[in-house]
XYZ file of C-alpha atoms in Angstrom:
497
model
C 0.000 0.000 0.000
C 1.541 3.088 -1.302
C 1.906 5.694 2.080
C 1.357 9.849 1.293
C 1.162 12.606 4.323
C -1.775 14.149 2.492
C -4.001 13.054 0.194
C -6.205 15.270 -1.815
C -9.518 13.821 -3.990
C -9.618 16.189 -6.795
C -7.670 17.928 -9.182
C -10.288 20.544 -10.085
C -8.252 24.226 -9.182
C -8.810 23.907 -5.566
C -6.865 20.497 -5.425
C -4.201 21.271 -7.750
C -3.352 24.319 -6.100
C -3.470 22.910 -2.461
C -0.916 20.233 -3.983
C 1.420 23.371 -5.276
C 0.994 24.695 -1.572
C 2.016 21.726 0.171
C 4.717 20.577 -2.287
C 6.473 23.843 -2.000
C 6.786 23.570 1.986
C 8.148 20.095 1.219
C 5.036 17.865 2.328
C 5.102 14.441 0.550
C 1.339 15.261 -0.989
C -0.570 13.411 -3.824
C -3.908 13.783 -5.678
C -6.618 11.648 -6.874
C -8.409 12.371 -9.605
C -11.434 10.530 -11.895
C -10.116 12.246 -15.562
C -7.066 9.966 -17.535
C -5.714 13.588 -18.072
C -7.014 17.624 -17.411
C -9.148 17.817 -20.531
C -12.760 19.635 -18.823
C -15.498 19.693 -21.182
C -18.386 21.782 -21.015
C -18.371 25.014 -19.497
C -16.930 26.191 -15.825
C -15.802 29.303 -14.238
C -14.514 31.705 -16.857
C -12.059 34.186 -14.891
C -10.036 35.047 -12.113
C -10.241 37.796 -9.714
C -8.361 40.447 -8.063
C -7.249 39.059 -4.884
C -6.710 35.398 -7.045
C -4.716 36.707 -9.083
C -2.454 38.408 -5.979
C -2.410 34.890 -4.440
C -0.601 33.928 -7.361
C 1.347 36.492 -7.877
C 2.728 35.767 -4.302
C 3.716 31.775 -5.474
C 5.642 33.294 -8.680
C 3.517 31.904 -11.172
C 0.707 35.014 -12.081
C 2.601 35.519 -15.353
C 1.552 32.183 -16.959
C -2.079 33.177 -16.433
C -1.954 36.855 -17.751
C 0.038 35.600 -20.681
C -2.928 33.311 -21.870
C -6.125 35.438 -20.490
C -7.479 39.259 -21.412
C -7.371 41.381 -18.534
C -10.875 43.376 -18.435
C -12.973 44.982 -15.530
C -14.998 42.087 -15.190
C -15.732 42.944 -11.259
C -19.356 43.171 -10.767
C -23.006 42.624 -8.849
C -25.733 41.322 -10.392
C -26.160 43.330 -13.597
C -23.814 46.181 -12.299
C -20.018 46.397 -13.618
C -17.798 47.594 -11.019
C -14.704 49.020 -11.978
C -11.361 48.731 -9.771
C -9.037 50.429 -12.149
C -8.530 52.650 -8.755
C -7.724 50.352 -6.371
C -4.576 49.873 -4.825
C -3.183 46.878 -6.171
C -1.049 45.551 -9.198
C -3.919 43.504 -9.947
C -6.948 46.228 -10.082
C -8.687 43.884 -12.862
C -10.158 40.890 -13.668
C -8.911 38.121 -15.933
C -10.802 36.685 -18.303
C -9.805 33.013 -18.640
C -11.864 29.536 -18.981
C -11.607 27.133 -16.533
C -10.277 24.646 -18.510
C -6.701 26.806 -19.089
C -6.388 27.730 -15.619
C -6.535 23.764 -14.781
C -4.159 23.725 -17.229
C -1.528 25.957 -15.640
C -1.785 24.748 -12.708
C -1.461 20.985 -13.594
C 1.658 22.259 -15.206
C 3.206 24.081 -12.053
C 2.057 20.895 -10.098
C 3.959 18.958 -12.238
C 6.691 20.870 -11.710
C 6.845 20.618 -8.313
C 6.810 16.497 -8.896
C 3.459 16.288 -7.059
C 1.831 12.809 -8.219
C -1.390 12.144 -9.385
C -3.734 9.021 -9.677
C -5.450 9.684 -12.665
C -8.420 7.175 -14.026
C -8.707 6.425 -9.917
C -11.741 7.604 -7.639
C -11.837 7.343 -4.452
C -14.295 4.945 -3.309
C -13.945 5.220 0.813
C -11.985 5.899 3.772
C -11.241 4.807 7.270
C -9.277 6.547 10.187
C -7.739 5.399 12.719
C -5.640 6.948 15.326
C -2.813 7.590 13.260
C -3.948 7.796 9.520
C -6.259 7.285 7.212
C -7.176 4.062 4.541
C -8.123 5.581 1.570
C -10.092 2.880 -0.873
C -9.748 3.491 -4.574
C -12.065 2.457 -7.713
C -9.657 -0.542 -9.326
C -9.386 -2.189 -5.746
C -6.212 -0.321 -4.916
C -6.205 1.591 -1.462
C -3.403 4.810 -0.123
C -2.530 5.258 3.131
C -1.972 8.594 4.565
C -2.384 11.549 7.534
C -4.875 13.253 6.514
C -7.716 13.344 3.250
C -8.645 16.461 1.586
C -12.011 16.407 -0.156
C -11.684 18.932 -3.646
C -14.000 16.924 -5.039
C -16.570 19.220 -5.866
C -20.377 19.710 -4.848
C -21.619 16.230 -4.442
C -17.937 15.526 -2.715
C -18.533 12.015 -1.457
C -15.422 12.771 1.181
C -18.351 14.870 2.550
C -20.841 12.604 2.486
C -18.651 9.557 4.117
C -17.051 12.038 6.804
C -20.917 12.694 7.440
C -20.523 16.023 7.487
C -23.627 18.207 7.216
C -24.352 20.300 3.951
C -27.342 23.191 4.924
C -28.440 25.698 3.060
C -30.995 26.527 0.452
C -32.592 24.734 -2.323
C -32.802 26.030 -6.160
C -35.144 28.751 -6.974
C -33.690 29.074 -10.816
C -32.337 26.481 -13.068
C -30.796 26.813 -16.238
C -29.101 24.714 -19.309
C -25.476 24.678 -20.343
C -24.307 23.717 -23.690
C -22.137 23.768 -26.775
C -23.669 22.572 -30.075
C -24.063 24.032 -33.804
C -27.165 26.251 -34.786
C -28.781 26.618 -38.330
C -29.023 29.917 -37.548
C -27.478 32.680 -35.806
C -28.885 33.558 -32.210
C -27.992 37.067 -31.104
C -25.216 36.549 -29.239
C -24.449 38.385 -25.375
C -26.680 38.378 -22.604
C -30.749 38.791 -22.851
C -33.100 39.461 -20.482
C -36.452 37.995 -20.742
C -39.967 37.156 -18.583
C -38.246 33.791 -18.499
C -34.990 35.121 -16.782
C -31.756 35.201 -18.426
C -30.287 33.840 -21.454
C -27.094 34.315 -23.422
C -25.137 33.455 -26.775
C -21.401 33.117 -27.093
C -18.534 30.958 -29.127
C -15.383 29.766 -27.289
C -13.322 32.075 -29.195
C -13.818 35.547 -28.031
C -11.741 39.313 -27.669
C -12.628 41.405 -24.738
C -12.354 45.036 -26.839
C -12.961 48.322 -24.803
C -14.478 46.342 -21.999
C -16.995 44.756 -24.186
C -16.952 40.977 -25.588
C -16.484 40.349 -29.127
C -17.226 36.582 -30.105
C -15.414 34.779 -33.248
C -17.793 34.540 -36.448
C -17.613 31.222 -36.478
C -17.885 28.248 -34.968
C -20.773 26.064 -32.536
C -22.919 27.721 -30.305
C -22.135 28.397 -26.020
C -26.007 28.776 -25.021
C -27.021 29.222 -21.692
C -30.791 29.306 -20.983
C -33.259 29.446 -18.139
C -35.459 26.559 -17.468
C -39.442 27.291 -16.809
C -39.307 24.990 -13.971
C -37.027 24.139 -11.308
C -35.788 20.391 -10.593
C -34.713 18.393 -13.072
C -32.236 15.943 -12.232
C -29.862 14.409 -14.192
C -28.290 15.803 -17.176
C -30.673 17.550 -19.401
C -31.104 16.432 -22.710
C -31.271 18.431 -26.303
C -34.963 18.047 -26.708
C -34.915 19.945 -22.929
C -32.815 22.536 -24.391
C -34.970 22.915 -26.992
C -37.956 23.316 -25.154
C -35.906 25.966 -23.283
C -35.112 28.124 -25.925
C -38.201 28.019 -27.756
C -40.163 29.289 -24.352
C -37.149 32.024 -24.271
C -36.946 32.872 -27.680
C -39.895 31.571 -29.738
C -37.062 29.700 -31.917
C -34.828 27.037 -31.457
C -32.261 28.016 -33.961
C -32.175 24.604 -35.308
C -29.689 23.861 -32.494
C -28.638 20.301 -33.124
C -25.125 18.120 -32.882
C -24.348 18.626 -28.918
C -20.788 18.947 -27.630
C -21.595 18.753 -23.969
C -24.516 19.637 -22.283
C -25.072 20.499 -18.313
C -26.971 21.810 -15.758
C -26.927 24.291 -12.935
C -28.926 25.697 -10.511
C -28.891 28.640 -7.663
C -28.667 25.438 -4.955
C -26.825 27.399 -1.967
C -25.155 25.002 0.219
C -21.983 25.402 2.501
C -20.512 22.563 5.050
C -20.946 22.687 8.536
C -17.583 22.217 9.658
C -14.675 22.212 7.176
C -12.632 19.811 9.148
C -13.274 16.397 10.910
C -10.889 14.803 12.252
C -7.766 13.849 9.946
C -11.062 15.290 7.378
C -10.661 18.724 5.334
C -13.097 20.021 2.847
C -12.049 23.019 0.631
C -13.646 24.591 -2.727
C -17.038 23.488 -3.910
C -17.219 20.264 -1.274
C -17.159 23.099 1.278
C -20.002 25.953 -0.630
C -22.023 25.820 -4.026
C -24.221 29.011 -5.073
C -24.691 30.281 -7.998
C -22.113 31.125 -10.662
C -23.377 34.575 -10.752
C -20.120 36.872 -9.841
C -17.698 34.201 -10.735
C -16.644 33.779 -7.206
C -16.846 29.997 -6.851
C -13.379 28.775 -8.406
C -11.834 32.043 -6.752
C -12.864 30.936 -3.428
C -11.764 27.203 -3.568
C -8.355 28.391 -4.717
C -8.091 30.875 -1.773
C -8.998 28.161 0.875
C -5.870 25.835 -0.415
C -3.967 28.599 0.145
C -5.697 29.293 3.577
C -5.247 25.792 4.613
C -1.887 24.437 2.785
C 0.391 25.847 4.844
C -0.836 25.082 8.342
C -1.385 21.825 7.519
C 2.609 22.016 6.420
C 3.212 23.394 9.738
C 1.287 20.501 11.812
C 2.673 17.518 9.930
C 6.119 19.216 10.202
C 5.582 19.257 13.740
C 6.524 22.632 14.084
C 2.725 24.043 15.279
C 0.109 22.099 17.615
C -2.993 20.217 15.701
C -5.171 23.518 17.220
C -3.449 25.560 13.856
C -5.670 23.763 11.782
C -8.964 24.700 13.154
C -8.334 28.059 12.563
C -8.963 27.006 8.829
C -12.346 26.580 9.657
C -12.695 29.533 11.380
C -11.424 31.619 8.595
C -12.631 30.331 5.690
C -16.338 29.353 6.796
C -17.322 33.313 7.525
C -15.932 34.111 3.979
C -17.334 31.706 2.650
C -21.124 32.228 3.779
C -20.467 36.342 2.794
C -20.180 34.673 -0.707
C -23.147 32.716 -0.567
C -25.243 35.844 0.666
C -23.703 37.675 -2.526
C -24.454 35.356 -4.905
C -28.118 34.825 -3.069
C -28.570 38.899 -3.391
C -27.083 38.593 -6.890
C -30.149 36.043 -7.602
C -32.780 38.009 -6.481
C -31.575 41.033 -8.272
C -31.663 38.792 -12.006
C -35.547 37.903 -11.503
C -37.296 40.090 -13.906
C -40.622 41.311 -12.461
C -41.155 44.776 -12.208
C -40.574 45.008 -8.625
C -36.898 43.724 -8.750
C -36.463 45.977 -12.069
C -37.019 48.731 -9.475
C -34.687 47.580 -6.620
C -31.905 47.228 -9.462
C -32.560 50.869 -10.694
C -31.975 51.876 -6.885
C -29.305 48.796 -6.549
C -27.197 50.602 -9.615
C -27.825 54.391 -8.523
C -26.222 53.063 -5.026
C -23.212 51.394 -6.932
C -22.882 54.422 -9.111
C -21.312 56.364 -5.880
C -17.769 56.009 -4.625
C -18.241 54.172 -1.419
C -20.853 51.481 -1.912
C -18.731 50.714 -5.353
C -15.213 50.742 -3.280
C -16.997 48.262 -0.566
C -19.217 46.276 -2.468
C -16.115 45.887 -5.548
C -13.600 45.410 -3.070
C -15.764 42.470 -1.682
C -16.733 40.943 -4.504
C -12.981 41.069 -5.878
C -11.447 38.717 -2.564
C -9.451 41.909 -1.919
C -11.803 42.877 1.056
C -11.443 39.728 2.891
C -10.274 40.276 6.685
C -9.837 37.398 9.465
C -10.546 38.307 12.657
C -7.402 38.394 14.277
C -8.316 40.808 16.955
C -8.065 44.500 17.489
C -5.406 46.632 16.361
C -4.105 48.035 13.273
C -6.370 48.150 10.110
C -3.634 45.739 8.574
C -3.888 42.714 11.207
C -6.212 39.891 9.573
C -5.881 41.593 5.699
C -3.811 40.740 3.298
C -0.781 42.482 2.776
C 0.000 45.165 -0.328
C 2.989 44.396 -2.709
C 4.808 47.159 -1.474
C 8.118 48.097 -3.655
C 10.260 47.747 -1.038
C 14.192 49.510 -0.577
C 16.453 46.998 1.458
C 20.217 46.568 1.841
C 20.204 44.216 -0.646
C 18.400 46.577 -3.400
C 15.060 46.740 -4.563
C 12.104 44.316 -3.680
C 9.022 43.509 -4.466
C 6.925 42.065 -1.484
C 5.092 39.436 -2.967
C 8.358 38.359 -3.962
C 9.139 37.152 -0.211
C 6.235 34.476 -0.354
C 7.468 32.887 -3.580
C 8.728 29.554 -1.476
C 5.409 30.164 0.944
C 7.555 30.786 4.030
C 6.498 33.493 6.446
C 8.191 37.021 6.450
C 8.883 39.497 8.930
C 9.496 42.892 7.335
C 11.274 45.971 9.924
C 10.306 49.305 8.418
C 12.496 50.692 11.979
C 16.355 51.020 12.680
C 17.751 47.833 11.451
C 18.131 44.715 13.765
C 15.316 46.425 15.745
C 13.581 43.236 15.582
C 14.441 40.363 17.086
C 13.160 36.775 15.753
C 16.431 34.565 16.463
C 14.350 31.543 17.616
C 12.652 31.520 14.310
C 15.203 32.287 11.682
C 14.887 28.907 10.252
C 11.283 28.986 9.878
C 10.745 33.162 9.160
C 12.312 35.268 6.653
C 13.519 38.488 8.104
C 14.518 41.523 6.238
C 14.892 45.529 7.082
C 13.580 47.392 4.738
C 11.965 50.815 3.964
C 9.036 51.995 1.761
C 8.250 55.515 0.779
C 4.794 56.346 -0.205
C 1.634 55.690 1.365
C -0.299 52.844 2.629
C -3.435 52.131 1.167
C -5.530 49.510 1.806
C -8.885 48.669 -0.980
C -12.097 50.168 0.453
C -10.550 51.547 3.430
C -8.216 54.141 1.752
C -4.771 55.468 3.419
C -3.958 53.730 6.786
C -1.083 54.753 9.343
C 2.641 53.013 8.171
C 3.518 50.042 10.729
C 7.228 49.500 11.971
C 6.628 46.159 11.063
C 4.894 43.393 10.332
C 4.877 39.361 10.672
C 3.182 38.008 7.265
C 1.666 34.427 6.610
C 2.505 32.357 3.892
C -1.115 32.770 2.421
C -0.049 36.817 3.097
C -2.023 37.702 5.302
C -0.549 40.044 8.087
C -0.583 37.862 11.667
C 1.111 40.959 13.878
C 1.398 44.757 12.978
C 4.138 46.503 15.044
C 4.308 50.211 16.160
C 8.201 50.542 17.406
C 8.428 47.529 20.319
C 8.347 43.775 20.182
C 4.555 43.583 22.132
C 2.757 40.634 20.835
C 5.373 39.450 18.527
C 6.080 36.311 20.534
C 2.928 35.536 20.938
C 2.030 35.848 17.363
C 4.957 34.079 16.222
C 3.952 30.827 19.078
C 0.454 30.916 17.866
C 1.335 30.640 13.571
C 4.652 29.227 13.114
C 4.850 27.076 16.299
C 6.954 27.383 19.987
C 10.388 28.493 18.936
C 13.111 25.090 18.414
């Protein structure tokens, strides 16, 4: 029986780049995943957002995703574009990118970073026992290992066996996904109807001025409300042409299917995240709507919440306690997301009544603040754990300051590239002292000239240092002495060695 420290099912985006995470602090990790290879069909998530896009930006690789996606202001809520062109970050924009190519990337970076992966396997069930886990796989074969992360998506059967509860709210809205050719041409964007929504597009597209362009050619992307809510299974072409002929009064003479899916406004999110040697992350953990593309953005941002302080505790630098603080930090962002989405919902029905709260909706988003909070919300660059009082930076992530230090220039972000903590002086150097954690904490003196800014919350005070987490988010903000440090330093990187 082949022996891993983690084991992830899934190699969706939140499972690949949990594996990166784990492989770079040197954990012996290794997926499971259903597919022979990465090929997704049928439509996903098409983007990445501002704070994503940061997170990767902090591992090194951001560069392989801008090269291959159009950057656009694709922030938004409900029918609303928000733009973020103002906000201070390197990343004030959205990216444009199918699913399909950001699974891509990643797979490649994974398989950089030798992480391997059971491909054509499922995993079938799992047992845990004091000290591990016995992970049964389709094909008979079984993996041993400390702990089981379910990526495996919103029917994750690692949730269902862990018997961990899934509340929420049932569908309100369903609609039909597919790819297929068309006799004739359908007006192709986004339409609003009595029925709800429905839109047009072609895989090949240009984002020009802000606006898409499609290709000329080629089959059909339609996505089209359903009259009634609760079909099961996947939907079939005489469905989706029933569909289109209630939202249209045509049918197009659709015909030859590529792929065809379904999804829904289901609102779900997991009552605990962990149980036991248990995690759940991405889409086993919350489904919502698509609406404001934050699904994929959020799984990706709890690997990086979680990867490293499961590093830590299988290390055995920090206590087992580190890892319920995944829970705790990633549930509450998590359920903001599914009230979005919810609100985002309600806003798309198209009665009169919600016409009129979206008039008022957009006036209200038209002016500065409600855009700046709202934007920087629905971008992941608002996200702040509770980390107690203190300075506005403690519990957000930290800006990718150009930094001066003895050594020359520096970028921040470029101090999380190996997803090791950092403790950056902005005082007299040697100021701060962290000699019981040099092996585990970078340490550099540095200084920055400008202001600070933070998104949504505008100019804040400069600190004279600060203690950053691999997933860079600031754990201690100092103002001249060493108070708290210690403390800080005992409770996320473990008792000094």
């Amino acid at each position: 029986m082949k022996e891993h420290v983690v084991v992830i099912s899934g190699a969706g985006p939140t499972g690949l780049m949990l594996a990166g995470e784990l492989a770079l602090a040197g954990v012996d990790v290794a997926i499971v995943e259903r597919r022979p290879n990465q090929d997704l069909a049928g439509m996903r998530a098409g983007g990445l957002s501002a704070r994503t896009l940061e997170v990767l930006d902090q591992r090194g690789i951001v560069d392989r995703f801008l090269a291959e996606g159009q950057i656009a202001q694709v922030t938004g809520f409900a029918v609303t574009r928000l733009d973020i062109s103002d906000f201070p970050t390197r990343h004030n924009y959205g990216l444009a990118l199918r699913q399909k190519h950001i699974e891509r990337i990643l797979a490649g970076w994974v398989e950089e970073l030798a992480v391997p992966i059971y491909r054509g396997r499922d995993v079938t069930g799992f047992a845990e026992d004091d000290i591990g886990i016995t992970i049964e796989l389709s094909g008979g074969a079984s993996l041993r290992a400390g702990y089981l992360v379910g990526c495996d998506g919103g029917r994750s059967l690692i949730r269902k066996i862990a018997g961990i509860e899934f509340p929420g709210w049932d569908a309100t809205t369903s609609h039909i996904l597919a790819e297929a050719e068309m006799e004739e041409e359908p007006p192709l964007g986004i339409h609003r109807t009595a029925l709800g929504m429905h839109a047009f597009g072609r895989e090949e597209y240009e984002i020009r001025d802000g606006k898409v362009v499609f290709a000329s050619e080629g089959p059909i992307n339609v996505m089209v409300t359903e009259k009634t809510v609760g079909g099961t299974g996947e939907p079939t072409l005489s469905d989706l042409k029933e569909a289109l002929i209630a939202a249209c009064g045509t049918d197009y003479g659709i015909h030859s299917l590529k792929w065809i899916s379904r999804f829904t406004d289901m609102s779900r999110q997991a009552a605990a995240y962990r149980k036991g040697r248990v995690f759940l992350a991405g889409d086993a953990a919350h489904v919502h709507s698509p609406v404001g593309g934050q699904g994929l953005n959020t799984g990706v941002q709890d690997a990086v919440n979680l990867g490293w302080k499961l590093a830590q505790v299988v290390k055995g630098m920090s206590p087992e306690a580190l890892l319920d603080t995944y829970h705790a930090e990633r549930h509450p962002v998590a359920a903001r997301v599914l009230r979005a989405t919810m609100a985002q919902v309600a806003l798309q029905r198209t009665d009169d009544r919600t016409e009129a709260l979206r008039e008022m909706i957009t006036e209200l988003l038209g002016m500065e603040e409600p855009r700046k909070r709202i934007a920087a919300e629905m971008s992941g660059l608002a996200i702040h754990y509770d980390l107690g009082k203190g300075h506005p930076l403690l519990g957000r992530r930290m800006p990718d300051l150009e930094l001066t230090t003895p050594d020359g220039p520096l970028r921040l972000f470029t101090l999380l590239h190996n997803a090791r903590p950092a403790l950056v002086n902005f005082g007299a150097p040697g100021s701060v002292d962290i000699t019981p954690w040099s092996d585990r904490v970078t340490l550099v003196d540095a200084r920055c000239d400008g202001a600070w800014e933070l998104p949504a919350l505008g100019i804040v005070s400069a600190p004279a240092a600060v203690l950053i987490r691999p997933d860079g988010y600031v754990a201690w903000v100092g103002d001249g002495t060493q108070d708290g440090l210690q403390d800080a330093m005992n409770s996320w990187f473990g008792p000094a060695g």
